Amino acid sequence: MTMKNGGVNTAGSPQPGTLRVVLYSHDSQGLGHTRRNLALAHALTGSFRRAGRTVSGVLVTGVAAATRFEAPEGWDWVVVPGIVKGMSGYEPRHLTIRQQDVITLRSSLIAAVLNDFHPHLVVVDRHPFGVEHELADGLEQLRRKRPSCRIVLGLREVLDQPSAARREWDALDLDQVERTFDEFWVYGDPAVHDPVHSGEIPGSLAHLVRHTGYLSLGRPVRRRTGTTGVPFVVTMAGGGSDGLGVTLTAARAELPPGVEHLIVTGPQMPKSDRAQVEAAAGAGTSVVGSVRDALAEIQSAAAVVAMGGYNTVCEIMSTTTPALIVPRVHPRREQLIRARGLARHQLLDFCHPDEFTPDTLSTWWQHVAGQEVPRDGVNLDGLATTFEYASELLAQPAGIPPQRADWTRHAAV
């Protein structure tokens, strides 16, 4: 278990009156889950501070690289032993022990955080009970010992194609889910995609759902460093573990005159894949593993090409930069569904990876580079809304179910 930043001492309690929050993400591949929770941590901390209340929290993650991101003041990281998807399911990322022993270890560490930190609010990202039910015991003990603690399941707006999502829910005890969670926060606008209507969330749990809007506006952004003033386009592949196709094609495309190209492969791209991208890159193209702040690059770029991960798309939609999304289509269809939905609302452009070629990209750059794309008409205020929802939840007396009668009011713009 790794602790960083010095913001929290889990052996004791923060100062009286401090709101204590735990944000959990399982993180077997990429950094999307942690980045989503990190955006929530910054938003909740800032909003509660403006309301006169200090926040202290713990970000639980399964990827050690996540700690390179800057956590808010008063927050710390807990990094549990990593896992990765193998041919027959999850397996240890680094440890040479059985997968079940890794899960037991992760479960014990997470339960210790939930028990000893005494949180007022817990938000679980995407998987109700974590990987292989690693959260179940800890959440059950928390419910029993701290009934005033509010527990939320945070869901991106697209889970997967409905049949795949249903298989995941079928593997769970839905009564246990309902007993454990006070609310589901769906981080999207149902006018673009509604996972209840599509069948990705069971109808029996629909009464728990509150749509927040996309977690776009209000994300912290740093100033770009080392800028030359030359117009540039940027290609991003998220974590990069499966980003070779997009980045290699982009490296081979022809740039508009007077425009440079920044390719961000992602920190998890294999070295051999990155070497291919570097070899294909021509004059005016730079290839890096990561950047100080992806949002700052998107804001400054003349156009952006990216895969369709939730966080990248949210960052794009907080800007007016033209965007072409080339989504992952295997093994999940989540990015494909997201890209098609947003393209239908003319918020960005979409290209299936089977049709993505250097010529296609060259033509797109020529047509859009330097233009501005308005992205109104869609709810991008999810970070502000989560503060509202959290405040309402925390105001409820212990043991009394949250009031859900008017939850549709934040559904869409």
XYZ file of C-alpha atoms in Angstrom:
413
model
C 0.000 0.000 0.000
C 1.445 3.365 -1.043
C 0.610 6.622 0.663
C 1.517 9.923 -0.982
C 1.108 13.688 -0.558
C 0.826 13.653 3.225
C -2.725 14.999 3.195
C -4.332 12.229 5.258
C -3.247 10.185 8.242
C -5.404 7.061 8.178
C -4.287 6.167 11.687
C -6.228 9.127 13.040
C -8.941 11.523 11.987
C -8.746 14.896 10.203
C -9.675 17.998 12.135
C -13.284 18.267 13.426
C -15.830 19.372 10.866
C -13.817 18.056 7.947
C -15.769 16.113 5.347
C -14.053 12.774 4.748
C -14.428 11.179 1.316
C -13.192 7.901 -0.193
C -13.136 7.469 -3.972
C -12.459 3.908 -5.207
C -11.498 2.696 -8.667
C -10.311 -0.808 -9.544
C -8.043 0.166 -12.503
C -6.955 -2.971 -14.324
C -6.192 -1.215 -17.607
C -5.550 2.441 -18.326
C -6.104 5.366 -16.000
C -9.651 6.343 -16.933
C -11.326 5.321 -13.680
C -8.746 7.081 -11.526
C -8.796 10.223 -13.691
C -12.580 10.390 -13.342
C -12.315 10.110 -9.556
C -9.516 12.662 -9.505
C -11.730 15.169 -11.334
C -14.431 14.512 -8.712
C -11.918 15.007 -5.893
C -10.885 18.416 -7.222
C -14.490 19.473 -7.830
C -15.824 18.368 -4.445
C -12.889 19.908 -2.604
C -13.264 23.274 -4.342
C -17.039 23.428 -4.086
C -17.218 22.451 -0.419
C -14.399 24.878 0.381
C -16.374 27.697 -1.211
C -19.328 26.559 0.899
C -17.202 26.831 4.036
C -16.310 23.181 4.625
C -12.899 21.483 4.398
C -12.600 18.166 2.565
C -10.049 15.443 3.200
C -10.057 12.271 1.153
C -8.443 9.080 -0.028
C -8.150 8.033 -3.665
C -7.971 4.236 -3.886
C -6.472 2.980 -7.144
C -4.925 -0.145 -8.617
C -2.372 1.632 -10.833
C 0.771 3.063 -9.248
C 1.265 5.477 -12.175
C -1.887 7.299 -11.059
C 0.036 9.029 -8.280
C 1.866 11.171 -10.839
C -1.353 13.186 -11.100
C -1.717 16.030 -8.620
C -4.282 15.312 -5.918
C -6.134 18.176 -4.216
C -4.869 19.580 -0.945
C -5.989 17.332 1.899
C -6.069 14.173 -0.218
C -3.828 11.135 -0.385
C -3.424 8.021 -2.498
C -3.794 4.376 -1.509
C -2.372 2.106 -4.208
C -3.431 -1.523 -3.869
C -1.579 -4.375 -5.633
C -2.258 -4.226 -9.350
C -4.270 -6.590 -11.520
C -4.563 -6.954 -15.267
C -6.927 -8.724 -17.629
C -5.415 -11.986 -18.879
C -6.634 -14.670 -21.251
C -8.800 -16.328 -18.590
C -9.776 -13.317 -16.486
C -8.008 -11.042 -14.038
C -4.505 -11.919 -12.886
C -1.779 -10.226 -10.800
C -0.037 -7.376 -12.584
C 3.252 -7.753 -10.699
C 3.002 -10.068 -7.702
C 3.928 -13.739 -8.167
C 1.072 -15.061 -6.062
C -2.338 -16.492 -6.861
C -5.020 -14.129 -8.116
C -7.249 -15.034 -5.182
C -4.473 -14.040 -2.780
C -4.126 -10.681 -4.563
C -7.876 -10.095 -4.214
C -7.741 -11.015 -0.512
C -4.904 -8.551 -0.006
C -6.645 -5.782 -1.948
C -9.891 -6.414 -0.089
C -8.177 -6.176 3.313
C -6.430 -2.929 2.434
C -9.593 -1.308 1.088
C -11.632 -2.457 4.086
C -9.010 -0.919 6.391
C -9.388 2.441 4.629
C -13.178 2.312 4.899
C -13.036 1.299 8.555
C -10.206 3.485 9.877
C -10.702 6.673 7.861
C -14.350 6.985 8.974
C -15.678 8.474 5.708
C -18.865 10.470 5.374
C -19.100 9.780 1.624
C -17.828 6.901 -0.513
C -18.007 6.880 -4.304
C -17.305 3.577 -6.074
C -16.408 3.899 -9.735
C -18.107 1.620 -12.273
C -18.084 -1.809 -10.547
C -20.443 -1.975 -7.534
C -18.357 -4.403 -5.509
C -15.040 -4.017 -7.281
C -13.090 -6.837 -8.860
C -14.229 -10.292 -7.774
C -16.342 -8.787 -4.974
C -13.320 -7.245 -3.232
C -15.433 -4.366 -1.850
C -18.371 -6.363 -0.536
C -17.141 -7.036 3.003
C -15.732 -3.560 3.495
C -18.926 -1.857 2.336
C -21.084 -4.153 4.457
C -19.023 -3.354 7.569
C -19.188 0.344 6.733
C -22.983 0.190 6.437
C -23.194 -1.536 9.817
C -20.697 0.629 11.728
C -21.366 4.013 10.077
C -24.991 4.095 8.891
C -24.686 7.843 8.360
C -22.057 7.325 5.637
C -23.492 7.758 2.141
C -22.366 5.314 -0.547
C -22.661 6.150 -4.243
C -22.008 4.152 -7.395
C -20.512 6.397 -10.073
C -21.174 5.248 -13.644
C -20.006 6.659 -16.955
C -22.893 7.336 -19.308
C -22.103 4.323 -21.534
C -21.373 0.987 -19.853
C -21.206 -1.284 -22.900
C -23.541 -2.830 -25.412
C -26.683 -3.808 -23.453
C -26.152 -7.580 -23.682
C -22.682 -7.291 -22.161
C -23.884 -4.921 -19.445
C -26.734 -7.277 -18.562
C -24.288 -10.153 -18.086
C -22.372 -8.090 -15.541
C -25.513 -7.191 -13.598
C -26.736 -10.807 -13.757
C -23.584 -11.856 -11.916
C -24.532 -9.614 -8.977
C -27.157 -9.823 -6.259
C -29.287 -6.800 -7.185
C -30.933 -6.754 -3.758
C -27.454 -6.451 -2.232
C -26.666 -3.623 -4.643
C -29.812 -1.756 -3.591
C -29.087 -2.303 0.105
C -25.536 -1.034 -0.278
C -25.885 2.078 -2.445
C -27.854 5.217 -1.728
C -27.627 6.531 -5.287
C -26.184 5.914 -8.736
C -24.586 8.981 -10.311
C -24.557 8.581 -14.091
C -21.962 10.939 -15.523
C -23.740 11.989 -18.680
C -26.708 13.637 -20.340
C -29.611 11.247 -21.095
C -30.493 13.377 -24.110
C -27.301 11.984 -25.673
C -27.317 8.502 -24.130
C -29.529 7.038 -21.409
C -28.203 3.729 -20.004
C -31.510 3.022 -18.270
C -33.478 3.359 -21.502
C -30.890 1.285 -23.409
C -31.010 -1.527 -20.844
C -27.442 -1.080 -19.581
C -28.811 -0.431 -16.079
C -31.560 -2.794 -14.838
C -35.011 -1.246 -14.621
C -35.311 -2.498 -11.046
C -32.487 -0.138 -10.065
C -33.651 2.858 -12.127
C -35.006 4.617 -9.031
C -31.426 4.976 -7.777
C -30.215 6.798 -10.888
C -29.415 10.502 -11.040
C -27.897 11.952 -14.216
C -25.223 14.534 -13.473
C -24.238 15.694 -16.944
C -20.771 15.062 -18.376
C -17.846 15.715 -16.030
C -16.443 18.328 -18.415
C -16.580 21.928 -17.244
C -14.502 22.935 -14.252
C -11.635 20.466 -14.612
C -8.344 21.939 -13.393
C -5.957 22.929 -16.182
C -2.311 23.951 -16.131
C -0.615 26.416 -18.438
C 1.292 24.830 -21.316
C 5.068 25.023 -21.040
C 7.695 25.272 -23.754
C 5.318 26.598 -26.424
C 6.709 27.819 -29.745
C 3.664 29.699 -30.999
C 3.472 27.481 -34.082
C -0.016 26.011 -34.742
C -0.188 22.307 -33.941
C -2.523 19.328 -33.981
C -2.453 16.665 -31.305
C -3.109 12.909 -31.325
C -3.800 11.136 -28.037
C -4.215 7.461 -27.202
C -5.328 7.571 -23.581
C -3.274 5.205 -21.445
C -1.780 3.867 -24.652
C -1.885 0.123 -24.045
C -3.967 -0.378 -27.203
C -3.232 2.909 -28.959
C -0.790 1.745 -31.646
C -3.323 1.772 -34.484
C -4.443 5.356 -33.931
C -1.012 6.841 -33.255
C 0.772 4.992 -36.059
C -1.831 6.051 -38.615
C -1.646 9.637 -37.375
C 2.140 9.620 -37.618
C 1.875 8.699 -41.298
C -0.678 11.387 -42.192
C 0.247 14.559 -44.080
C 0.133 17.726 -42.010
C -1.427 20.992 -43.175
C 1.191 23.577 -44.235
C 2.779 25.390 -41.299
C 1.273 23.051 -38.706
C 3.203 20.833 -36.292
C 2.016 17.551 -34.786
C 2.227 16.305 -31.200
C 1.578 12.592 -30.635
C 1.001 11.507 -27.034
C 1.271 7.718 -26.975
C 0.257 7.300 -23.323
C 2.418 5.971 -20.472
C 1.226 2.380 -20.878
C 2.099 1.943 -24.566
C 4.672 -0.867 -24.954
C 8.146 0.351 -25.874
C 8.128 -1.633 -29.130
C 4.866 0.036 -30.196
C 6.144 3.496 -29.375
C 9.299 2.785 -31.390
C 7.117 2.096 -34.433
C 5.313 5.408 -34.000
C 8.598 7.289 -33.628
C 9.989 5.647 -36.747
C 6.914 6.638 -38.784
C 6.859 10.249 -37.569
C 8.000 12.754 -40.159
C 9.338 16.283 -39.937
C 7.304 18.511 -37.657
C 5.988 15.608 -35.570
C 7.004 15.023 -31.938
C 6.254 11.783 -30.109
C 6.046 11.781 -26.307
C 4.798 9.281 -23.752
C 2.847 11.774 -21.678
C 2.303 15.497 -21.185
C 2.015 17.655 -18.090
C -1.661 18.369 -18.746
C -3.664 16.816 -21.586
C -6.452 19.380 -21.288
C -3.993 22.240 -21.787
C -2.784 20.607 -25.019
C -6.352 20.118 -26.276
C -7.302 23.716 -25.502
C -4.309 25.043 -27.445
C -4.427 22.653 -30.410
C -5.839 23.471 -33.843
C -7.466 20.005 -33.860
C -7.333 16.815 -31.813
C -7.471 13.127 -32.747
C -8.189 10.739 -29.911
C -9.657 7.436 -28.872
C -13.075 7.618 -27.233
C -12.355 7.166 -23.543
C -14.715 8.988 -21.200
C -12.200 11.409 -19.680
C -10.591 12.400 -22.964
C -14.009 13.072 -24.484
C -15.063 15.152 -21.466
C -11.898 17.221 -21.708
C -12.468 17.746 -25.430
C -16.067 18.860 -24.891
C -14.948 21.516 -22.412
C -13.145 23.220 -25.334
C -14.067 24.427 -28.823
C -11.250 22.428 -30.473
C -12.338 20.285 -33.454
C -12.091 16.595 -32.555
C -12.021 13.323 -34.447
C -12.720 10.269 -32.298
C -11.378 6.872 -33.404
C -12.859 4.584 -30.732
C -11.787 1.247 -29.371
C -14.243 -1.390 -30.625
C -12.902 -4.540 -28.901
C -13.449 -6.089 -26.424
C -15.952 -3.445 -25.284
C -18.187 -1.326 -27.522
C -18.425 1.507 -25.000
C -16.218 3.959 -26.916
C -17.977 3.204 -30.195
C -21.417 3.850 -28.671
C -20.186 7.092 -27.072
C -18.569 8.384 -30.267
C -21.635 7.691 -32.401
C -23.961 9.366 -29.914
C -21.877 12.522 -29.620
C -21.358 12.667 -33.389
C -25.142 12.518 -33.896
C -25.375 15.661 -31.758
C -22.607 17.296 -33.851
C -20.328 17.670 -30.832
C -17.398 15.953 -32.539
C -16.508 13.849 -35.583
C -16.288 10.077 -35.579
C -14.330 7.554 -37.641
C -14.501 3.786 -37.244
C -10.979 2.359 -36.814
C -11.486 0.120 -39.860
C -11.869 3.280 -41.981
C -9.130 5.333 -40.334
C -6.267 5.868 -42.798
C -3.517 8.483 -43.196
C -5.371 9.951 -46.195
C -8.623 10.176 -44.218
C -6.890 12.019 -41.409
C -4.969 14.327 -43.772
C -8.230 15.380 -45.402
C -9.939 15.946 -42.045
C -7.076 18.108 -40.795
C -7.214 20.212 -43.939
C -10.924 20.887 -43.455
C -11.130 21.592 -39.719
C -7.763 22.702 -38.325
C -8.102 26.051 -36.583
C -11.890 26.182 -36.603
C -14.032 26.412 -33.459
C -16.752 23.914 -32.598
C -19.573 25.148 -30.314
C -20.588 22.517 -27.802
C -23.744 23.929 -26.290
C -27.041 22.141 -25.975
C -25.537 19.331 -23.917
C -25.137 19.169 -20.141
C -21.416 19.505 -19.367
C -21.836 20.654 -15.739
C -21.530 17.250 -14.077
C -18.757 18.312 -11.716
C -20.907 21.088 -10.274
C -23.916 18.780 -10.068
C -22.047 16.118 -8.081
C -21.457 18.727 -5.380
C -25.195 19.443 -5.301
C -26.037 15.741 -5.084
C -23.406 15.107 -2.415
C -24.694 18.031 -0.341
C -28.266 16.740 -0.549
C -27.210 13.217 0.397
C -25.124 14.313 3.341
C -27.964 16.469 4.647
C -30.215 13.420 5.023
C -30.468 12.106 8.616
C -28.812 8.751 9.236
C -31.058 5.769 8.618
C -33.496 7.704 6.432
C -33.405 6.818 2.711
C -32.583 9.748 0.413
C -35.527 11.556 -1.130
C -35.769 10.607 -4.808
C -39.079 12.033 -5.949
C -37.712 14.869 -8.093
C -34.466 13.402 -9.330
C -35.273 13.914 -13.006
C -34.823 17.662 -12.770
C -31.121 17.490 -13.646
C -31.596 15.058 -16.509
C -30.785 17.351 -19.410
C -30.151 20.913 -20.471
